Short mmCIF file of N, CA and C in Angstrom, two decimals:
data_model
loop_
_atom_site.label_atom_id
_atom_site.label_comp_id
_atom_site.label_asym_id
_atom_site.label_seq_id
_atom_site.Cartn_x
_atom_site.Cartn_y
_atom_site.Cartn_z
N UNK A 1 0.85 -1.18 0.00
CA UNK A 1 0.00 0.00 0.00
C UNK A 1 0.89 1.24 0.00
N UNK A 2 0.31 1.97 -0.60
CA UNK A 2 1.30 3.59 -0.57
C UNK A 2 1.54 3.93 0.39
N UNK A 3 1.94 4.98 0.55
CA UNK A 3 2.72 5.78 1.97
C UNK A 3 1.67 7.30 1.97
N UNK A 4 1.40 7.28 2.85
CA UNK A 4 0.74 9.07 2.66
C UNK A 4 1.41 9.89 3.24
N UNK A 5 1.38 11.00 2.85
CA UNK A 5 2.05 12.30 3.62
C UNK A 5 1.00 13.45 3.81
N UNK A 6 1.76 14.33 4.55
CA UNK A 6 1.37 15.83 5.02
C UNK A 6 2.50 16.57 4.41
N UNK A 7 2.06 17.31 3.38
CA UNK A 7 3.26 18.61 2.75
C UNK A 7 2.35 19.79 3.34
N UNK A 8 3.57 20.43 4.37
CA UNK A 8 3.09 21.57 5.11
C UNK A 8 3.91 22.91 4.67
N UNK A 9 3.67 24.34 4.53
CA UNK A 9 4.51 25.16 4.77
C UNK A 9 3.49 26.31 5.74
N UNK A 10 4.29 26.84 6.46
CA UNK A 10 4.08 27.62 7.41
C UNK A 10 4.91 28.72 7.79
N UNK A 11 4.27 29.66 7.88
CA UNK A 11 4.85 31.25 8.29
C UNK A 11 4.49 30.95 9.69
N UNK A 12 5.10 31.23 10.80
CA UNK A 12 4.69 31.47 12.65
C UNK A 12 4.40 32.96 12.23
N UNK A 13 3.82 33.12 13.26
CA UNK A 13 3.61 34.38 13.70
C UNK A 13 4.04 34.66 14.75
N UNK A 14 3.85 33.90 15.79
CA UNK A 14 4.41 34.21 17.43
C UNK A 14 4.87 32.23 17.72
N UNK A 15 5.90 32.34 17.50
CA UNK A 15 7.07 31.01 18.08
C UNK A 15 6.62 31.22 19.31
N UNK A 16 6.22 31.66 20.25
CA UNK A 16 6.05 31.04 21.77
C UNK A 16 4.52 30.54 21.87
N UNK A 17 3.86 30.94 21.05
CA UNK A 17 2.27 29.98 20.98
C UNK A 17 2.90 29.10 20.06
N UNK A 18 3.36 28.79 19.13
CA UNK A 18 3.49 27.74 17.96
C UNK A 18 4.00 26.70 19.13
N UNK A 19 4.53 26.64 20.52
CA UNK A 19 5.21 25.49 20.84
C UNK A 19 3.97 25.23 21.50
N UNK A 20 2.88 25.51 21.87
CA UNK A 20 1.39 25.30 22.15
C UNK A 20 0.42 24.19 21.16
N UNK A 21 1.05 24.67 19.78
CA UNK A 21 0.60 23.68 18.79
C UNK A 21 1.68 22.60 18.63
N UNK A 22 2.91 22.81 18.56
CA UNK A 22 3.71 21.58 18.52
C UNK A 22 3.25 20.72 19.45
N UNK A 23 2.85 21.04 20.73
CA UNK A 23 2.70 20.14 22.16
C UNK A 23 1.41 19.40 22.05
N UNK A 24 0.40 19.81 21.22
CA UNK A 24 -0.78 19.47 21.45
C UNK A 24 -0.87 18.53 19.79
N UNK A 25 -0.52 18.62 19.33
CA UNK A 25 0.01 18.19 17.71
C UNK A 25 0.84 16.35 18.01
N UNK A 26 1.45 16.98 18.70
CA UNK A 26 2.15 15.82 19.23
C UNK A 26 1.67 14.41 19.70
N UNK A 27 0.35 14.92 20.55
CA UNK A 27 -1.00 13.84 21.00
C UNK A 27 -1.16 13.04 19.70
N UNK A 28 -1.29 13.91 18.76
CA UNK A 28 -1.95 13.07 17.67
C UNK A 28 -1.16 12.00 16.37
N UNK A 29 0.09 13.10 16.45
CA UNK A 29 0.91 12.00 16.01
C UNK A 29 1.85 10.81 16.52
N UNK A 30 1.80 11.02 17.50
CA UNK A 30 1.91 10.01 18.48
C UNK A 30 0.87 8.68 18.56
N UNK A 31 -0.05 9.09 17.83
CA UNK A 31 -1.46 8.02 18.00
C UNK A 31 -1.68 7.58 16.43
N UNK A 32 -0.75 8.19 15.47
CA UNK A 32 -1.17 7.75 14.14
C UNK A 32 0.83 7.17 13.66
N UNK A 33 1.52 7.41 14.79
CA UNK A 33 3.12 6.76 14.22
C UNK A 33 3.41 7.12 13.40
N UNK A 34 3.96 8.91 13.54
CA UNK A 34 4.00 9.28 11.92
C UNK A 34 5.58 9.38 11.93
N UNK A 35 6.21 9.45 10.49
CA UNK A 35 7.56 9.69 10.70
C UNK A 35 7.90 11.01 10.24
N UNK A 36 8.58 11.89 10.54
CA UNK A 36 8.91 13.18 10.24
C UNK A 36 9.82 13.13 8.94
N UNK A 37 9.85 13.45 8.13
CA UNK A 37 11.26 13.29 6.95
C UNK A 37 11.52 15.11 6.49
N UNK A 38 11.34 15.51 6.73
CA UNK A 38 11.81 17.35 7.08
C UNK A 38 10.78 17.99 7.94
N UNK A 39 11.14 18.83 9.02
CA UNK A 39 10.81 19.56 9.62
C UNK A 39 11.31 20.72 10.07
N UNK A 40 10.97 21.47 9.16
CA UNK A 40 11.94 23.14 9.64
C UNK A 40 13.39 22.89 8.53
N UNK A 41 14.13 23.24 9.00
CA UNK A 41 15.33 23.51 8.67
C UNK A 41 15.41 24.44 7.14
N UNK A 42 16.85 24.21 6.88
CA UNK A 42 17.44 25.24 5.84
C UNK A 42 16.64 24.97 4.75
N UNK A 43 16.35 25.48 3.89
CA UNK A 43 15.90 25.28 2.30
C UNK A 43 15.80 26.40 1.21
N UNK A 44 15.53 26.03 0.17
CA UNK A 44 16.03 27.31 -0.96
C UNK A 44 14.39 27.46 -1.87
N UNK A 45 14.26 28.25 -1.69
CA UNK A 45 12.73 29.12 -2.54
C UNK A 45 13.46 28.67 -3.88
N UNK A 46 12.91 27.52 -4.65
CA UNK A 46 13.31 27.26 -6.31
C UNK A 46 12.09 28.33 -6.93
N UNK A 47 10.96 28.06 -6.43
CA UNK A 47 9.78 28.76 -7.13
C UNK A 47 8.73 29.02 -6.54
N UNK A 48 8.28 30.31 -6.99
CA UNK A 48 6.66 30.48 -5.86
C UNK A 48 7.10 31.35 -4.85
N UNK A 49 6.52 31.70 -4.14
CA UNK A 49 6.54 32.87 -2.85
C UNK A 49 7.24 32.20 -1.84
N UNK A 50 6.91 30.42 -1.54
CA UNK A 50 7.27 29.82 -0.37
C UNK A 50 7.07 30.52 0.77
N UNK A 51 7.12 29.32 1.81
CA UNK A 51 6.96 29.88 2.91
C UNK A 51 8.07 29.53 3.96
N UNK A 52 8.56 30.43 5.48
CA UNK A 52 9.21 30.04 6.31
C UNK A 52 9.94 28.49 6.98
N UNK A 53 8.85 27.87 7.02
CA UNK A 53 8.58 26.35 7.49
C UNK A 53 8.55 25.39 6.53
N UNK A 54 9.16 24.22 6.45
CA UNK A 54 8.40 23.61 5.48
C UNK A 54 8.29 21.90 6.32
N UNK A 55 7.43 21.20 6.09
CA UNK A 55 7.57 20.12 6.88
C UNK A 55 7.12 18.87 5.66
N UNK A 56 7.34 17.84 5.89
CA UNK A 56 7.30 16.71 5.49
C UNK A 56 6.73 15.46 6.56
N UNK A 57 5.59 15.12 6.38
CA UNK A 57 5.26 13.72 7.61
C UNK A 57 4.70 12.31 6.60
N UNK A 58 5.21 11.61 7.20
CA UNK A 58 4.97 10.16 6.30
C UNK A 58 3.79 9.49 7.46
N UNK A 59 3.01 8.82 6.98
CA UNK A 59 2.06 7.77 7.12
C UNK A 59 1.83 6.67 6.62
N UNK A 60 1.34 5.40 7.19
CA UNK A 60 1.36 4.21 6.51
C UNK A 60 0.25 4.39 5.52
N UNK A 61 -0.50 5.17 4.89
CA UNK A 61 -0.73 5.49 4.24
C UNK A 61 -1.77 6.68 4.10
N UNK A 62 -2.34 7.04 2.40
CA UNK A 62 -3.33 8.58 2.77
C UNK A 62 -4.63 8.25 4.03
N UNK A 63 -4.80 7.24 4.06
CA UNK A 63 -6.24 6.87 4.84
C UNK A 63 -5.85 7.69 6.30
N UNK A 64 -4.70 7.19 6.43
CA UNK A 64 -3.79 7.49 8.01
C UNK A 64 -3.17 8.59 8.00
N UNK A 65 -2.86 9.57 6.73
CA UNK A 65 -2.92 10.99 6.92
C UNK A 65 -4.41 11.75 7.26
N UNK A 66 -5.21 11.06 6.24
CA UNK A 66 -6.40 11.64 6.73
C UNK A 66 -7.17 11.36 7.83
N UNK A 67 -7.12 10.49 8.90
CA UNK A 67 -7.72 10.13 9.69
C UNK A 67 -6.57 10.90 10.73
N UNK A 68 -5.76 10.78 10.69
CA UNK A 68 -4.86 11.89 11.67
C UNK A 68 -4.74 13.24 11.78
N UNK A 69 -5.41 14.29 10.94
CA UNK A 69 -5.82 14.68 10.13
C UNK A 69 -7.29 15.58 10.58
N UNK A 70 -7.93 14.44 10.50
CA UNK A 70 -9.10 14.52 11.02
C UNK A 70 -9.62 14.14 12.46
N UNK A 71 -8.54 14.13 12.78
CA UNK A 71 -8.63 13.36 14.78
C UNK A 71 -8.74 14.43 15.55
N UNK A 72 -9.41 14.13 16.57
CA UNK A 72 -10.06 15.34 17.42
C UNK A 72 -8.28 15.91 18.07
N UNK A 73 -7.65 15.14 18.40
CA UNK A 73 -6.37 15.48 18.99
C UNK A 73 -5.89 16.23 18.02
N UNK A 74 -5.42 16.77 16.64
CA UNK A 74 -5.03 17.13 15.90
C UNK A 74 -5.79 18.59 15.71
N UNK A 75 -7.20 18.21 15.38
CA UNK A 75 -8.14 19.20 15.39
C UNK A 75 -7.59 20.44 16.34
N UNK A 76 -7.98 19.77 17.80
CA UNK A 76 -7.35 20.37 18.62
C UNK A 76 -6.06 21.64 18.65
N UNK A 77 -5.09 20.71 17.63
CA UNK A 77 -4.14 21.42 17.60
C UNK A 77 -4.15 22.49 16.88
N UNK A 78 -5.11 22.08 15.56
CA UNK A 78 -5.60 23.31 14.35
C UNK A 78 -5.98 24.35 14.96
N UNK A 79 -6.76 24.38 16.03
CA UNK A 79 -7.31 25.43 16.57
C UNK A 79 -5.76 26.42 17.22
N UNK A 80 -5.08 25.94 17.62
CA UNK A 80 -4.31 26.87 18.12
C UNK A 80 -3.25 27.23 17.00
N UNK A 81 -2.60 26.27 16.07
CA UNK A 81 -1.94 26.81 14.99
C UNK A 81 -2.72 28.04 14.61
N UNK A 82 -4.00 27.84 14.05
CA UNK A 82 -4.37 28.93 12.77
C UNK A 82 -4.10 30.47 14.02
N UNK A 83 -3.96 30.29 15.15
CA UNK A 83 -3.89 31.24 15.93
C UNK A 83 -2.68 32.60 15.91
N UNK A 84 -1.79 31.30 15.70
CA UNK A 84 -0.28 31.72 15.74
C UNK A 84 0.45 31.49 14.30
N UNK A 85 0.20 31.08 12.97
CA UNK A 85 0.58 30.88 11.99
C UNK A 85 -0.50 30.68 10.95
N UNK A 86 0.16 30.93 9.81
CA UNK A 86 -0.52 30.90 8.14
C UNK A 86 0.20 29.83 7.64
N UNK A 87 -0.49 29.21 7.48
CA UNK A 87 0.06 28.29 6.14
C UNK A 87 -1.01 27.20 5.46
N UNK A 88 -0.51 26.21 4.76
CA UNK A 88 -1.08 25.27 3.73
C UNK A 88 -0.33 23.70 4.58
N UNK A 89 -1.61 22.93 4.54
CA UNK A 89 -1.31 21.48 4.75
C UNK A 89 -1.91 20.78 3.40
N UNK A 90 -1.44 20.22 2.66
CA UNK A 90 -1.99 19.01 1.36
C UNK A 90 -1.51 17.92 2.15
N UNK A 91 -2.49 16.63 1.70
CA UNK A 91 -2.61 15.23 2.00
C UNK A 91 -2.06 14.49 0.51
N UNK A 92 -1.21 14.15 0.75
CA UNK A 92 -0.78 13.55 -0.26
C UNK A 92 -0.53 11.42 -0.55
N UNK A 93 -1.22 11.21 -1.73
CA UNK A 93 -0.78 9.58 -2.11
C UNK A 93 0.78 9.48 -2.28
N UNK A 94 1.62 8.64 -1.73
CA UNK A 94 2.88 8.14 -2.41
C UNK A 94 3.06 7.17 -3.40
N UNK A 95 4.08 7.08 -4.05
CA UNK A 95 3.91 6.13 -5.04
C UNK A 95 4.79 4.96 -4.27
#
């Protein structure tokens, strides 16, 4: 079966609430075993506006991005991200 992901980019707005959403974010991937394959670090704008953040999360597959996704623990966390940051999450199939 494919692999699913979360392609995230994110602008913070206030880094001392964003560790409010990391903490509460955490519940949920913790409950769906996700693996991180970039989070944050250095990267180069090839094209497009881009954004600050960029993240990468693997899942045993899209069902398990979307159900993680869609989990009240996660939810949870949405509520305090959109608080403290802008950005875009896509659910993505792997090949």
């Amino acid at each position: 079966m494919p692999k699913g992901y979360w392609i995230a980019r994110v602008d913070v707005r206030d880094p001392e609430g964003y560790k409010d959403y990391v903490a509460a974010a955490k519940l949920a991937f913790d409950r769906f075993g996700v693996k991180f394959l970039a989070r944050g670090g250095e990267h180069e704008k090839a094209e497009g506006p881009g954004r600050a953040r960029n993240v990468i999360i693997e899942f045993e597959s899209l069902a398990a991005a979307h159900d993680c996704y869609h989990s009240p623990e996660y939810q949870r966390a949405v509520a305090i991200r959109q608080k403290v940051a802008d950005g875009e999450i896509v659910l993505v199939e792997g090949i």
